[in-house]
């Protein structure tokens, strides 16, 4: 059975969605860069090994990356899943796990890379927003896109309302993308990701349909 390691920094709702999806893999460990991350208790409660590699204990980004890689490699993962992991990883780290790291980002990439995506989407007046699951490459938030889900931006939205609408879709598409990886169905050609096998079910694709109700 394939093994995954999940990296988190905070509350861990995406991690929880992955746990609850009962994916065909062993979740070997959940590792956080922040000892206060709420997701650590959720993982421990689910019987999953947890580790903390606190970035504040390292003088340089490189030293942190080396320690993090050591903690990860102890669990020999086939896939590294960044689920709300808020540290930028240097090129050497990303290259080490090339083709087997995926991330969830709360925008329709390539729009709104980086942080505060929901606030910026509201400021820019976009009508459609969403989330993206992508392979991680050294260029931040620019790796090949596996799946996206779109939601409408409604006139009454504030940041919290928009974030909650996007988060519901994150919890839907992230387990889907991880499952496709575990099933060996994803291949990358340049910047494009191809999905082998049957086409995604209509129910899966429905996440990409923008409905006026905002659900
Ligand atoms: C999610 O919106 C994720 O896309 C972003 O940070 C948030 C983490 O939430 N990178 P959670 O920790 O998974 O609840």
PDB file of C-alpha atoms and ligand atoms in Angstrom, residues 10-15 83-84 86 104-106 167 170, ligand 1:
ATOM      1  CA  UNK A  10      -2.813  25.248  11.051  1.00  0.00           C
ATOM      2  CA  UNK A  11      -6.309  23.970  11.723  1.00  0.00           C
ATOM      3  CA  UNK A  12      -5.983  21.019   9.335  1.00  0.00           C
ATOM      4  CA  UNK A  13      -9.448  20.857   7.788  1.00  0.00           C
ATOM      5  CA  UNK A  14      -8.026  19.739   4.437  1.00  0.00           C
ATOM      6  CA  UNK A  15      -5.969  17.108   6.226  1.00  0.00           C
ATOM      7  CA  UNK A  83      -2.476  20.682   3.191  1.00  0.00           C
ATOM      8  CA  UNK A  84      -2.363  24.296   4.342  1.00  0.00           C
ATOM      9  CA  UNK A  86       2.411  27.862   4.991  1.00  0.00           C
ATOM     10  CA  UNK A 104      -3.888  22.862  -2.437  1.00  0.00           C
ATOM     11  CA  UNK A 105      -4.106  26.577  -3.125  1.00  0.00           C
ATOM     12  CA  UNK A 106      -7.191  28.714  -2.422  1.00  0.00           C
ATOM     13  CA  UNK A 167     -13.067  25.676   1.481  1.00  0.00           C
ATOM     14  CA  UNK A 170     -11.185  22.284  -1.327  1.00  0.00           C
TER      15      UNK A 170
HETATM   16  C1  LIG B   1      -6.714  26.331   2.955  1.00  0.00           C
HETATM   17  O1  LIG B   1      -7.566  27.298   2.444  1.00  0.00           O
HETATM   18  C2  LIG B   1      -5.599  26.037   2.000  1.00  0.00           C
HETATM   19  O2  LIG B   1      -5.999  26.071   0.661  1.00  0.00           O
HETATM   20  C3  LIG B   1      -4.642  27.160   2.290  1.00  0.00           C
HETATM   21  O3  LIG B   1      -4.685  27.318   3.673  1.00  0.00           O
HETATM   22  C4  LIG B   1      -5.940  26.863   4.160  1.00  0.00           C
HETATM   23  C5  LIG B   1      -5.652  25.801   5.155  1.00  0.00           C
HETATM   24  O4  LIG B   1      -6.793  25.369   5.812  1.00  0.00           O
HETATM   25  N1  LIG B   1      -3.347  26.903   1.744  1.00  0.00           N
HETATM   26  P1  LIG B   1      -6.793  24.024   6.631  1.00  0.00           P
HETATM   27  O5  LIG B   1      -5.601  24.072   7.592  1.00  0.00           O
HETATM   28  O6  LIG B   1      -6.680  22.882   5.671  1.00  0.00           O
HETATM   29  O7  LIG B   1      -8.097  24.019   7.372  1.00  0.00           O
END
